[in-house]
mmCIF file of C-alpha atoms and ligand atoms in Angstrom:
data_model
loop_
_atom_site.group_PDB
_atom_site.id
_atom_site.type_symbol
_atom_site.label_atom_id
_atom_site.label_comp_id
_atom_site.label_asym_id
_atom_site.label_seq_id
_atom_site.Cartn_x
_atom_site.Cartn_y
_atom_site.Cartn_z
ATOM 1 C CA UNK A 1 89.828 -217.881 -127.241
ATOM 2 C CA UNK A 2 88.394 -217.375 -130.386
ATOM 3 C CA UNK A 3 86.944 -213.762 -129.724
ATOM 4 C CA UNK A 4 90.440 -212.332 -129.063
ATOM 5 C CA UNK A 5 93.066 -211.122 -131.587
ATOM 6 C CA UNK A 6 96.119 -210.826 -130.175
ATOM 7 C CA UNK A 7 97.556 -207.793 -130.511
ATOM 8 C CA UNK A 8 94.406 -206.023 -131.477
ATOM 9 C CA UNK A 9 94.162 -202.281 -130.677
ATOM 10 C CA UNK A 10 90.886 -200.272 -131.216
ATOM 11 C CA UNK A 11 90.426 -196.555 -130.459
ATOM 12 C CA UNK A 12 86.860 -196.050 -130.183
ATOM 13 C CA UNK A 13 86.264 -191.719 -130.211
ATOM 14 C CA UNK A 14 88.441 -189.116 -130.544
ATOM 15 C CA UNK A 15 91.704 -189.548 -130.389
ATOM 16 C CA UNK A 16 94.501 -187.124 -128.718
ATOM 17 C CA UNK A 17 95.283 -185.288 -132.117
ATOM 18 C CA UNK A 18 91.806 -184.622 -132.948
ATOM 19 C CA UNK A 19 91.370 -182.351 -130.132
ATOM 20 C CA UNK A 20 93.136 -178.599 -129.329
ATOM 21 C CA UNK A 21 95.889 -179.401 -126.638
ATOM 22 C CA UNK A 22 94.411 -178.684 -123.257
ATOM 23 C CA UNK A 23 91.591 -180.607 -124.188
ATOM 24 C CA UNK A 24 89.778 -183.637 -121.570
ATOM 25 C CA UNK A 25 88.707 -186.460 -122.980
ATOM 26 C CA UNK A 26 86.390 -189.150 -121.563
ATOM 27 C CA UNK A 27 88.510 -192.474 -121.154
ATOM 28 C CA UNK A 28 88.131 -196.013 -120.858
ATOM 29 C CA UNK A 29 90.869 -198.943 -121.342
ATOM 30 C CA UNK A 30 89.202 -202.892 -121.520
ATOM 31 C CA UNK A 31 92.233 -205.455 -121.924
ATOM 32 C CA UNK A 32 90.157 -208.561 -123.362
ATOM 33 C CA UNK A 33 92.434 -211.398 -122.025
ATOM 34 C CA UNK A 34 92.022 -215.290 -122.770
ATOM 35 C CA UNK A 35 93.892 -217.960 -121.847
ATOM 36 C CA UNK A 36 93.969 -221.075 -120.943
ATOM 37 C CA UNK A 37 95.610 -220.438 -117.495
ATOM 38 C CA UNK A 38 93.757 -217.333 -116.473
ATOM 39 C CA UNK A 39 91.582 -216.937 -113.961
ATOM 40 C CA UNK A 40 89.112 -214.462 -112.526
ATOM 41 C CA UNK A 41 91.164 -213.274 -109.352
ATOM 42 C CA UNK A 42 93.907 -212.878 -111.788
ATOM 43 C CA UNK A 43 92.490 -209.491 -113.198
ATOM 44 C CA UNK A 44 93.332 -207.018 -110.437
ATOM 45 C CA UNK A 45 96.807 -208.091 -110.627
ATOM 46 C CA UNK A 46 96.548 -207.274 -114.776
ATOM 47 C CA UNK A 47 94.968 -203.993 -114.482
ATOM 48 C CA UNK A 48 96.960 -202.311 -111.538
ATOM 49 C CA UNK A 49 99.828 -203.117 -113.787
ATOM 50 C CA UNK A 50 98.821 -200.378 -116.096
ATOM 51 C CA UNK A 51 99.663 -197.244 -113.757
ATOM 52 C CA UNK A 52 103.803 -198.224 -113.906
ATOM 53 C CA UNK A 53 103.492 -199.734 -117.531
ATOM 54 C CA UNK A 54 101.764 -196.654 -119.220
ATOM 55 C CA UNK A 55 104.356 -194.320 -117.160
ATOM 56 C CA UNK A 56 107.435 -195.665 -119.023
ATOM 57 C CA UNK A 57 105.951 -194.572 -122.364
ATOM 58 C CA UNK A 58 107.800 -190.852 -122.691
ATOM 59 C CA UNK A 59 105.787 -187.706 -122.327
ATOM 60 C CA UNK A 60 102.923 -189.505 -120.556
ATOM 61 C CA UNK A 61 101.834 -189.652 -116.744
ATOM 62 C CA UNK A 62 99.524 -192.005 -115.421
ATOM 63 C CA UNK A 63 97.790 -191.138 -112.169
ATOM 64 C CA UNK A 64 95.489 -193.025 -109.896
ATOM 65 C CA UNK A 65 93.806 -196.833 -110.556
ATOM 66 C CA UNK A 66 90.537 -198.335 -111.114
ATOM 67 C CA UNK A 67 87.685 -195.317 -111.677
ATOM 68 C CA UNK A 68 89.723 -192.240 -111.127
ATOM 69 C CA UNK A 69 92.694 -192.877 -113.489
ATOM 70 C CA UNK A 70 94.126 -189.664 -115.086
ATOM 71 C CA UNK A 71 96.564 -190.040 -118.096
ATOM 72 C CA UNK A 72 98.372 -186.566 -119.062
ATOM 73 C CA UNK A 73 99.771 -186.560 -122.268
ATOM 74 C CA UNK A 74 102.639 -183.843 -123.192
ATOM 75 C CA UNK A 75 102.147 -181.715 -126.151
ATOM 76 C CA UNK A 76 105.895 -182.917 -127.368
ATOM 77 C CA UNK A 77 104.814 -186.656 -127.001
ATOM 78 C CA UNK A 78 101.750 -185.738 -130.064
ATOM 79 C CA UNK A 79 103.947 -183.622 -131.590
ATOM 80 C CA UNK A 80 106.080 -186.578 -132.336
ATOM 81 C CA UNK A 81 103.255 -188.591 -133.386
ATOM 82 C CA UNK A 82 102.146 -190.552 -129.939
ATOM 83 C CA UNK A 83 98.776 -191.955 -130.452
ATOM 84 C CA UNK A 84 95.739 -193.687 -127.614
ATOM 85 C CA UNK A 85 97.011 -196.937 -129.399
ATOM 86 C CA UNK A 86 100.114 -196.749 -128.345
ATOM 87 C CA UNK A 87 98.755 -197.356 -125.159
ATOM 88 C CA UNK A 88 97.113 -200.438 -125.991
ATOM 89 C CA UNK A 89 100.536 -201.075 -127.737
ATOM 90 C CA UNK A 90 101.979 -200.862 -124.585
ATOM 91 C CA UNK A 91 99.472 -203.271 -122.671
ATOM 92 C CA UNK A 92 99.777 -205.660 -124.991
ATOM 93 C CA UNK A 93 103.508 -206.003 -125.292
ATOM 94 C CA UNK A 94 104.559 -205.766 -121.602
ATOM 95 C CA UNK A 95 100.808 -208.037 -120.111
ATOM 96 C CA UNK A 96 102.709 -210.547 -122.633
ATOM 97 C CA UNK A 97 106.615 -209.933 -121.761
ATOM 98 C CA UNK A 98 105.723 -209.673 -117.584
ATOM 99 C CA UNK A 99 102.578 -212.431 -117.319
ATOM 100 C CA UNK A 100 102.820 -214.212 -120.232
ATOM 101 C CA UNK A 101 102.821 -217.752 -117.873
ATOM 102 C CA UNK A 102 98.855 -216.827 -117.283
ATOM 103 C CA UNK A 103 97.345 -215.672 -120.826
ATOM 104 C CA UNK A 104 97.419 -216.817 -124.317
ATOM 105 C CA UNK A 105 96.064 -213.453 -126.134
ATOM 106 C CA UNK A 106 95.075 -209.693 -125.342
ATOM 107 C CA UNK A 107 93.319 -207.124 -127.548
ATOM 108 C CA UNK A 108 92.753 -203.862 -126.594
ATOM 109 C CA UNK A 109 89.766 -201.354 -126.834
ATOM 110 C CA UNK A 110 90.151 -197.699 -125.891
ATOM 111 C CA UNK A 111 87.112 -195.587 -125.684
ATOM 112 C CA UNK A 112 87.222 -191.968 -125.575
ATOM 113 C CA UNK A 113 83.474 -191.528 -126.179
ATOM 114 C CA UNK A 114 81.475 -190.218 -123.233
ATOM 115 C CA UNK A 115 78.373 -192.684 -123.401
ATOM 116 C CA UNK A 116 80.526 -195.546 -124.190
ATOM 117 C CA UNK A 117 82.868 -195.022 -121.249
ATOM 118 C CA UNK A 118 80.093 -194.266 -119.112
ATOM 119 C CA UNK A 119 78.716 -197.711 -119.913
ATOM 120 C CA UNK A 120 82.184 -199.043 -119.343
ATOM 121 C CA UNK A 121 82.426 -197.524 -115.890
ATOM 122 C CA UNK A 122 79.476 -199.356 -114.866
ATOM 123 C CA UNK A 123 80.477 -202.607 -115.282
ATOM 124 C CA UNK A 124 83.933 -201.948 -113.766
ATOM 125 C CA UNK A 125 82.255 -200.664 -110.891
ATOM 126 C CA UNK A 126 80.310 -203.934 -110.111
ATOM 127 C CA UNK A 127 83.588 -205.563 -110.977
ATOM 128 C CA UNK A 128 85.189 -203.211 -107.941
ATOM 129 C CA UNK A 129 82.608 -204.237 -106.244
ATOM 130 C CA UNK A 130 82.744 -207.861 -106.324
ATOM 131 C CA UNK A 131 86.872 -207.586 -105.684
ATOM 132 C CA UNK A 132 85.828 -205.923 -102.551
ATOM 133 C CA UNK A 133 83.041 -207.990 -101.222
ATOM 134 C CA UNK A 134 85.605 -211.046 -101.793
ATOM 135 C CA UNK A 135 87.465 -210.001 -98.223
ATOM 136 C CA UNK A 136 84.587 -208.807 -96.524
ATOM 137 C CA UNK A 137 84.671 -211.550 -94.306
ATOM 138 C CA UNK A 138 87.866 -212.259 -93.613
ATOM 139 C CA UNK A 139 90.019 -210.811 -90.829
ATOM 140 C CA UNK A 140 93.300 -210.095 -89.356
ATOM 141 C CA UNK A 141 93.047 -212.792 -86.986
ATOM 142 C CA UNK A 142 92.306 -215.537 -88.934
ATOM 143 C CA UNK A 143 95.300 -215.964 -91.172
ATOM 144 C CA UNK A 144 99.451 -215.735 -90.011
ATOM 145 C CA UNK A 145 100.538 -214.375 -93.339
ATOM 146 C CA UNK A 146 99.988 -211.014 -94.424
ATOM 147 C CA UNK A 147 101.004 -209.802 -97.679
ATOM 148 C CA UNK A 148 103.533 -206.980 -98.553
ATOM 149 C CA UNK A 149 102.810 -204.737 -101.851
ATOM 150 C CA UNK A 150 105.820 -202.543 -103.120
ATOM 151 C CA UNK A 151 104.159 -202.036 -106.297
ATOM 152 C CA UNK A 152 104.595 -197.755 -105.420
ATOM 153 C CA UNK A 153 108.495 -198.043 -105.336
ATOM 154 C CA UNK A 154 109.142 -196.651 -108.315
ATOM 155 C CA UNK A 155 107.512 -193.048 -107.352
ATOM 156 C CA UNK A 156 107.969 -193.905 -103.778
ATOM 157 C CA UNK A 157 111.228 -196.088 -102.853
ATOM 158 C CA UNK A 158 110.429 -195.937 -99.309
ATOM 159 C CA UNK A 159 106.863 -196.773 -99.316
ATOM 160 C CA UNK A 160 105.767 -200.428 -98.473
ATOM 161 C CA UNK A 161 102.365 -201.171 -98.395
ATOM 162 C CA UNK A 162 101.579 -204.346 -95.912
ATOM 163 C CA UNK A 163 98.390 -205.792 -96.844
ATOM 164 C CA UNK A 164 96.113 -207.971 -94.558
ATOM 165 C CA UNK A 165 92.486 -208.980 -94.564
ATOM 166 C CA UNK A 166 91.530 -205.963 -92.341
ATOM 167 C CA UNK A 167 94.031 -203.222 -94.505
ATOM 168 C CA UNK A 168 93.350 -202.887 -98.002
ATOM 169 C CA UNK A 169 96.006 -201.652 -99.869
ATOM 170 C CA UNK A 170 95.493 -197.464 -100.021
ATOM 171 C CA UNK A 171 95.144 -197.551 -103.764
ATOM 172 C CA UNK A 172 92.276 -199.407 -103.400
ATOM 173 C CA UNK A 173 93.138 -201.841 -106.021
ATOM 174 C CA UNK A 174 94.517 -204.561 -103.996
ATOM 175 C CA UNK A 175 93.637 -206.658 -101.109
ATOM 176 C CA UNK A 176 94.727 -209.672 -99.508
ATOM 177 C CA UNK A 177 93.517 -212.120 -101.755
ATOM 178 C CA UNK A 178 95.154 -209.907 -104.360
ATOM 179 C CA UNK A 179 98.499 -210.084 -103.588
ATOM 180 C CA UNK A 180 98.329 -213.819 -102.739
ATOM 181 C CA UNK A 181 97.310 -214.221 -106.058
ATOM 182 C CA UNK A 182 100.047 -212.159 -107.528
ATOM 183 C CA UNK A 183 102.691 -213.900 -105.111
ATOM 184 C CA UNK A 184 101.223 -217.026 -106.824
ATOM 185 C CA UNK A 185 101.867 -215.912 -110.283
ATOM 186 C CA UNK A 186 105.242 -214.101 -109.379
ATOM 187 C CA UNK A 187 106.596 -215.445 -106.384
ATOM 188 C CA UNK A 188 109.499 -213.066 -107.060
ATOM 189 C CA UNK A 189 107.620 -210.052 -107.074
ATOM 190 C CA UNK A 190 106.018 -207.429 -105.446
ATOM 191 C CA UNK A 191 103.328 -209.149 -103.344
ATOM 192 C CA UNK A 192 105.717 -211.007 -100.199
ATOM 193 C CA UNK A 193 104.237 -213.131 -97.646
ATOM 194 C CA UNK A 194 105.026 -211.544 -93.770
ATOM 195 C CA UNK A 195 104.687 -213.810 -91.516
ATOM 196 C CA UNK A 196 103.296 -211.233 -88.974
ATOM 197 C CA UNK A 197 105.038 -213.241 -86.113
ATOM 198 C CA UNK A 198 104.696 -211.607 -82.335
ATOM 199 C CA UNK A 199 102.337 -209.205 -82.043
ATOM 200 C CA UNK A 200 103.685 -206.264 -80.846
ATOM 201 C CA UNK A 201 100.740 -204.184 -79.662
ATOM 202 C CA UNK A 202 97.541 -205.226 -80.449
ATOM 203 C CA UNK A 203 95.350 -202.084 -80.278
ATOM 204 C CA UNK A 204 97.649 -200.468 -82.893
ATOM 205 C CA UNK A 205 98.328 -203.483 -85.171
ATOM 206 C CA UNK A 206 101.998 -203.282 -84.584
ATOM 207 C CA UNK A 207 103.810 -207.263 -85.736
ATOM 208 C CA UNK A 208 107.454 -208.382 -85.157
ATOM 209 C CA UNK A 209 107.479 -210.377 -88.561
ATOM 210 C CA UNK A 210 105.356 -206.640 -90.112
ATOM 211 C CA UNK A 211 108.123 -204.598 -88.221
ATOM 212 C CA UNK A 212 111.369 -206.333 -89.566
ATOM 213 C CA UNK A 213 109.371 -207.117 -93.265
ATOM 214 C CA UNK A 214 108.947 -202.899 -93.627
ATOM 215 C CA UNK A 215 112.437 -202.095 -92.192
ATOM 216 C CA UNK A 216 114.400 -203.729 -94.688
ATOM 217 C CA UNK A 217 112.086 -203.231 -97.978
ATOM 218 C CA UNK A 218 111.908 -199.460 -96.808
ATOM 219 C CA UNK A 219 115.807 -199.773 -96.797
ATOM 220 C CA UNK A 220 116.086 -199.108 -92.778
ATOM 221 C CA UNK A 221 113.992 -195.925 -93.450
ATOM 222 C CA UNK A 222 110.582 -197.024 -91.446
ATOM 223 C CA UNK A 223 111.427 -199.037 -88.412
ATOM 224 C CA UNK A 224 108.039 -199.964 -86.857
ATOM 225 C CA UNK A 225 104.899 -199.574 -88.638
ATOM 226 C CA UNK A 226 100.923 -199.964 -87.478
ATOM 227 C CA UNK A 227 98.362 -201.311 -89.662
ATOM 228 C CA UNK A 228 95.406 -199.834 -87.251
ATOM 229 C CA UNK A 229 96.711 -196.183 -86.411
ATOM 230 C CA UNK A 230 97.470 -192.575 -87.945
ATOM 231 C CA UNK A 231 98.930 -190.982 -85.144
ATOM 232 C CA UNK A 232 101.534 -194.169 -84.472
ATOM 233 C CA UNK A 233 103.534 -195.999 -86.299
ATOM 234 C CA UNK A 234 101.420 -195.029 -89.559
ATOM 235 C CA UNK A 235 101.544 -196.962 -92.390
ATOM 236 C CA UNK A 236 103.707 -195.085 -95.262
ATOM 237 C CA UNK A 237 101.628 -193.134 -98.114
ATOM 238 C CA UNK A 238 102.247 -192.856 -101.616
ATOM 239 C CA UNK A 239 101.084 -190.737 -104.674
ATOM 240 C CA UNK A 240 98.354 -193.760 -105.152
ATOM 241 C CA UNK A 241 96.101 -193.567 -102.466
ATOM 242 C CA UNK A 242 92.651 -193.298 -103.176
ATOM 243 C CA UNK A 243 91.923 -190.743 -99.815
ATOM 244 C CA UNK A 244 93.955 -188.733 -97.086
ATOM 245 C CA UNK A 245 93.300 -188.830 -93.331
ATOM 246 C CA UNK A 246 93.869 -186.166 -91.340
ATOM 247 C CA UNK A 247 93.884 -185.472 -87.346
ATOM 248 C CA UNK A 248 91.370 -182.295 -86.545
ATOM 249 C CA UNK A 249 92.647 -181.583 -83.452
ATOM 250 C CA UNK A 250 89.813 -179.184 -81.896
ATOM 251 C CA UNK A 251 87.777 -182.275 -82.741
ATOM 252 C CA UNK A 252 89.435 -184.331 -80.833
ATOM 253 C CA UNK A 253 88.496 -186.758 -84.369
ATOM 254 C CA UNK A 254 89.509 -186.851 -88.009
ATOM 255 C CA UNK A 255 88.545 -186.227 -91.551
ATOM 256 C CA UNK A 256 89.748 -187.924 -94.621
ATOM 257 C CA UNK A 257 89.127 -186.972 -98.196
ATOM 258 C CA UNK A 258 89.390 -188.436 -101.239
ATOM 259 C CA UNK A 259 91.191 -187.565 -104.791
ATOM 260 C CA UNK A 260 88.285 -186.326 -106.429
ATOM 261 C CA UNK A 261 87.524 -183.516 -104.255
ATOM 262 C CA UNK A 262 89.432 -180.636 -105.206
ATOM 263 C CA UNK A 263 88.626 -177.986 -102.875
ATOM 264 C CA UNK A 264 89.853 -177.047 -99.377
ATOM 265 C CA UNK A 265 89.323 -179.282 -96.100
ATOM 266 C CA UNK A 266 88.751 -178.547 -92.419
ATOM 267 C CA UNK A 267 92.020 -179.284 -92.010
ATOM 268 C CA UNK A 268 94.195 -176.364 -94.197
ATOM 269 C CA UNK A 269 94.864 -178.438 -97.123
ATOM 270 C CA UNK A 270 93.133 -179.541 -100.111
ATOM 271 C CA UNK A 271 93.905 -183.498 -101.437
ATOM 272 C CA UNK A 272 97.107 -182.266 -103.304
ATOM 273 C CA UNK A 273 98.852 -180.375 -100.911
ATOM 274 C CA UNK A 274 97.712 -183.296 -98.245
ATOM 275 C CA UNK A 275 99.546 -186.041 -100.977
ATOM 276 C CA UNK A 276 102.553 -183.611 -101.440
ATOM 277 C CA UNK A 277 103.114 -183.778 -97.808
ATOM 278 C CA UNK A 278 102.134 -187.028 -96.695
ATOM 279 C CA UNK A 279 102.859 -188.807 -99.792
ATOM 280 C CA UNK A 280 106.247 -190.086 -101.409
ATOM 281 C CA UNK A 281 106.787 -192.693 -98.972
ATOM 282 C CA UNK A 282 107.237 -190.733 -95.613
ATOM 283 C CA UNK A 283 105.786 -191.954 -92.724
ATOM 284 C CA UNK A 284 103.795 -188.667 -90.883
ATOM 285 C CA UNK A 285 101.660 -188.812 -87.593
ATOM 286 C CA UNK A 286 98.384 -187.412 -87.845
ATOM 287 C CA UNK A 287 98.143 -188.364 -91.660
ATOM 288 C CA UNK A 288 97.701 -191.645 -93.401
ATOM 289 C CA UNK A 289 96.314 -192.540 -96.899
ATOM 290 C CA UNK A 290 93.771 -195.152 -96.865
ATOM 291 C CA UNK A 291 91.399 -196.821 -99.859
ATOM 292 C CA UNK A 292 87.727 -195.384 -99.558
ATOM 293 C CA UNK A 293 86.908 -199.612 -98.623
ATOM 294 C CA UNK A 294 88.951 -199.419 -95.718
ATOM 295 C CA UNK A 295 86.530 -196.773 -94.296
ATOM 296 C CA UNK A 296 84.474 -199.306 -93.613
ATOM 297 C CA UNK A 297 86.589 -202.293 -92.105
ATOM 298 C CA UNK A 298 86.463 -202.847 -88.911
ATOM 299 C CA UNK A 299 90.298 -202.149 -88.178
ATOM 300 C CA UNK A 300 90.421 -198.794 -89.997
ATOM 301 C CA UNK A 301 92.303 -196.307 -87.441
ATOM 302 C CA UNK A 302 91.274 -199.004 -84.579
ATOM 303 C CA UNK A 303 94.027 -197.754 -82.081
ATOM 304 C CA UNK A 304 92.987 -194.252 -82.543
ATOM 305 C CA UNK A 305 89.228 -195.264 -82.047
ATOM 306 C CA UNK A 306 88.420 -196.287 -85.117
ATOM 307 C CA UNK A 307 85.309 -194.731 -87.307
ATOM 308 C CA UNK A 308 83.554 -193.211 -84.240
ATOM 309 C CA UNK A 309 86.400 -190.717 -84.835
ATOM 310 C CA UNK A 310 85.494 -189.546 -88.367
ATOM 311 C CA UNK A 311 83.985 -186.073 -88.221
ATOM 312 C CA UNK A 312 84.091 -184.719 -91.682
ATOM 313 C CA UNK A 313 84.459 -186.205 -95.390
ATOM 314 C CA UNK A 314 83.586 -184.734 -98.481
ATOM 315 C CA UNK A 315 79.454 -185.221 -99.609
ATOM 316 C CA UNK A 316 80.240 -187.324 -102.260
ATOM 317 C CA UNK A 317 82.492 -189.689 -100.757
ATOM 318 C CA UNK A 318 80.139 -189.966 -97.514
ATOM 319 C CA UNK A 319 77.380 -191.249 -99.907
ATOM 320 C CA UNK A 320 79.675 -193.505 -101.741
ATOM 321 C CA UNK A 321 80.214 -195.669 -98.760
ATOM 322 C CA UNK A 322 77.634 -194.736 -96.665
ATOM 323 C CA UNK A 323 75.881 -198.097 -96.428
ATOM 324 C CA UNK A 324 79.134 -199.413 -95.372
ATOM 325 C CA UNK A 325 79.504 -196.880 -92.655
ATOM 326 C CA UNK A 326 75.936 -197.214 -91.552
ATOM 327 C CA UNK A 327 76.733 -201.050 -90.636
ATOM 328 C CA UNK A 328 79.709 -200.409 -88.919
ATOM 329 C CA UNK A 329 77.922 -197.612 -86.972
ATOM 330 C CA UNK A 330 75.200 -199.764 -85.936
ATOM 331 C CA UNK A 331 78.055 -202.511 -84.952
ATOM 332 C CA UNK A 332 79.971 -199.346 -82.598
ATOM 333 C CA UNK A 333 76.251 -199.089 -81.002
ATOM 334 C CA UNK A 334 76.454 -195.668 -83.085
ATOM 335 C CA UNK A 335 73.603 -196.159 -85.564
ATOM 336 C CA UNK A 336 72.974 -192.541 -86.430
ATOM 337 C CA UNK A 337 76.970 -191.972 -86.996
ATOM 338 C CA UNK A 338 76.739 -191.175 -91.069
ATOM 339 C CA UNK A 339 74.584 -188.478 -89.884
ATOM 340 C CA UNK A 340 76.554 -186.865 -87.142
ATOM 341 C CA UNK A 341 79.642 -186.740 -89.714
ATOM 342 C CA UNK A 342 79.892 -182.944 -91.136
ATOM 343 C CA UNK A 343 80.885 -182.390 -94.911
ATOM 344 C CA UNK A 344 81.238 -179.277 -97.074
ATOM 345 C CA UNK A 345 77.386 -178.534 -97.258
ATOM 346 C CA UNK A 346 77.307 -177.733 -93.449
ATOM 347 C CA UNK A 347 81.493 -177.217 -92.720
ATOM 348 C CA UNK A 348 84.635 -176.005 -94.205
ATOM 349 C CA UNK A 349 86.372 -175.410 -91.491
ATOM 350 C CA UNK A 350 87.226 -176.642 -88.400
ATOM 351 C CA UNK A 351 85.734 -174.315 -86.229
ATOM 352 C CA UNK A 352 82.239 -175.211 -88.565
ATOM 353 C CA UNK A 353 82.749 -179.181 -88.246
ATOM 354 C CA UNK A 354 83.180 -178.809 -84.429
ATOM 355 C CA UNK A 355 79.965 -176.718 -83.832
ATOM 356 C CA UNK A 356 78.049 -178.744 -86.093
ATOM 357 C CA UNK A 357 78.809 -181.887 -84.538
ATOM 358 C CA UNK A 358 78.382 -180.703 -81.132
ATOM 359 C CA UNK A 359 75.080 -179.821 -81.934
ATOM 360 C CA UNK A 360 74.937 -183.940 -83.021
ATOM 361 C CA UNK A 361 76.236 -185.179 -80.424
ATOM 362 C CA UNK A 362 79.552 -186.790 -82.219
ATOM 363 C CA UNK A 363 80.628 -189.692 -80.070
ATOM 364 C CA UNK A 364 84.527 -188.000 -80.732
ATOM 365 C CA UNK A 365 83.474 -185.490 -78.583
ATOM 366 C CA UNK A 366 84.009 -187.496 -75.573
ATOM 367 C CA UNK A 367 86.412 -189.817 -76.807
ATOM 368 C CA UNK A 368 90.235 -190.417 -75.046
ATOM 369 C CA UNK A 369 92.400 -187.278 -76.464
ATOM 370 C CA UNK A 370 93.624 -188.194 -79.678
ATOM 371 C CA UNK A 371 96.873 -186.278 -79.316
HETATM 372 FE FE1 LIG B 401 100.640 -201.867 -103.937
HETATM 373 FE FE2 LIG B 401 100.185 -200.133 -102.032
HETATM 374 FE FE3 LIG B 401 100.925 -199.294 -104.463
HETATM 375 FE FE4 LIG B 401 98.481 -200.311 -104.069
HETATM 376 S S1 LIG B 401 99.327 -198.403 -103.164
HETATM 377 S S2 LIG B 401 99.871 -200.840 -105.744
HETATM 378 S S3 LIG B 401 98.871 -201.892 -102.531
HETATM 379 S S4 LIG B 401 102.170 -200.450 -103.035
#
């Protein structure tokens, strides 16, 4: 309590009006919180606050959560004086106005210096980390209540996000436990029990209670949704998800990519183009945005045959969660499967992924028809 100043806002490196406009600059936001009532599981709720709460400030977009945030600030916005502490500004006034039931005091530090935020990424990292590992045992079967998330409305006013042990939330940023603890602090707000009720169809994850939850917060635009499928029922996407899955037909499999990879995918698109169509809230067969931790659970795309269908991701993302897809490989009697999974080094195209993983031996191969 005593190392926080409430209302404290440091800018730590260059700030937006020290630089030429079209300039990048490295960026970091901590929130130091204390209170009296806060607790650890309490931060995820805090921080994925800061995507809606920066995006009401004028002449300033906020994009993505966690590690691949990206804030765009309009010339016209420093013109008339906006500074980084504004931000912090920002934080500090709505954290206190929306949870100020859970925290006594915030001060804010923005970094804009590259070693500093790289030193700062770290430690959120094993932060992610430990968020994620939290639900890694958990699954769909052991608990009645899922939780809904409809956090995305304001970009997206028919996307609902519904949230179990087994289906991370596509940003990333929020899992089960999550929104239980944010339906604890707001039981008004975002994060709504389901009861999931009758189950529907149990290879695509399709609930009564999941069914009639999505209907009416979708305003009677999705009817039925599944939690385990991209060609049925999917799940809707929004602007937030941390990657895209696609159908590759010829493969009888899929690919998936993931915001940071900017450049064309087997499957016609590159990551924009795949958000501008699947995002916004529709729901589209053959597409569904996921969080790069749901790769790995052991529902992802279940009713379409789950991870023995992936056939191409980008290099980068396939070594971020490789372990993770190693395991589950090993549990689909598939041990080799990060291996037989093409990515830009050896495919581009279609036609490239399916000759290289013929040569593998890609279990998709010989899989049901996914169409
Ligand atoms: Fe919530 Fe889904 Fe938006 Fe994440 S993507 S904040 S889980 S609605």
């Amino acid at each position: 309590m005593e190392e926080v100043e409430d209302g404290k806002v440091e800018v730590i490196g260059k700030d937006v009006a020290d630089v030429t406009p079209g300039t990048r600059l490295h960026f970091a936001m901590v929130a130091e919180v204390a209170g009296r009532n806060f607790q650890d599981d309490f931060e995820p709720i805090l921080e994925r606050q800061n995507h809606h709460l920066i995006n009401q400030a004028q002449g300033v977009m906020h994009i993505g959560q966690r590690d691949i945030a990206w804030l765009r600030i309009s010339k016209q916005a420093v013109e008339k004086g906006f500074k980084l502490e504004h931000i912090g500004k920002i934080i500090h006034a709505k954290y206190h106005q929306d949870f100020g039931a859970i925290f006594d005091k915030v001060q804010i530090k923005i970094y804009t210096d590259e070693a500093k935020v790289r030193e700062i990424l770290e430690k959120a990292r094993a932060s992610y980390e430990h968020r994620d590992n939290r639900i890694e045992g958990m699954t769909d079967e052991t608990t009645e209540t899922f939780y809904s998330c409809i956090l995305c409305q304001s970009f997206a006013p028919s996307h609902v996000c519904v949230v179990s042990p087994e289906r991370t939330g596509l940003c990333g940023a929020y899992n089960w436990l999550d929104c239980r603890a944010s339906n604890e602090i707001n039981p008004e707000g975002p994060n709504q029990p389901i009861q999931k009720g009758e189950c529907i169809d149990e290879r695509y994850g399709q609930f009564k209670g999941c069914n009639e939850y999505v209907s009416k917060a979708s305003r009677q635009k999705i009817q039925n949704v599944s939690l385990y499928s991209l060609m049925v029922d999917p799940m809707t996407t929004c602007g937030c998800c941390e990657c895209i899955a696609a159908i590759l037909p010829m493969c009888n499999g899929i690919m998936t990519v993931d915001r940071d990879y900017i450049d064309m995918t087997p499957c016609g698109m590159k990551f924009t183009t795949l958000a501008g169509s699947a995002g916004g809230g529709a729901q589209s067969p053959g597409f569904l945005g996921h969080s790069k931790y749901n790769i790995g659970q052991r529902k992802f795309v279940k009713g379409d045959g789950g991870l023995l269908r992936m056939a191409w991701m980008p290099k980068r993302l396939k070594e971020e969660v490789g372990e993770r897809i190693k395991k589950r490989g090993e549990e689909l009697g598939v041990p080799n499967l990060l291996d037989m999974i093409a990515d830009e080094t050896v495919a581009t195209t279609e036609d490239e992924v399916l000759a290289y993983i013929t040569e593998k031996g890609h279990p998709c191969l010989t899989m049901e028809s996914i169409i």
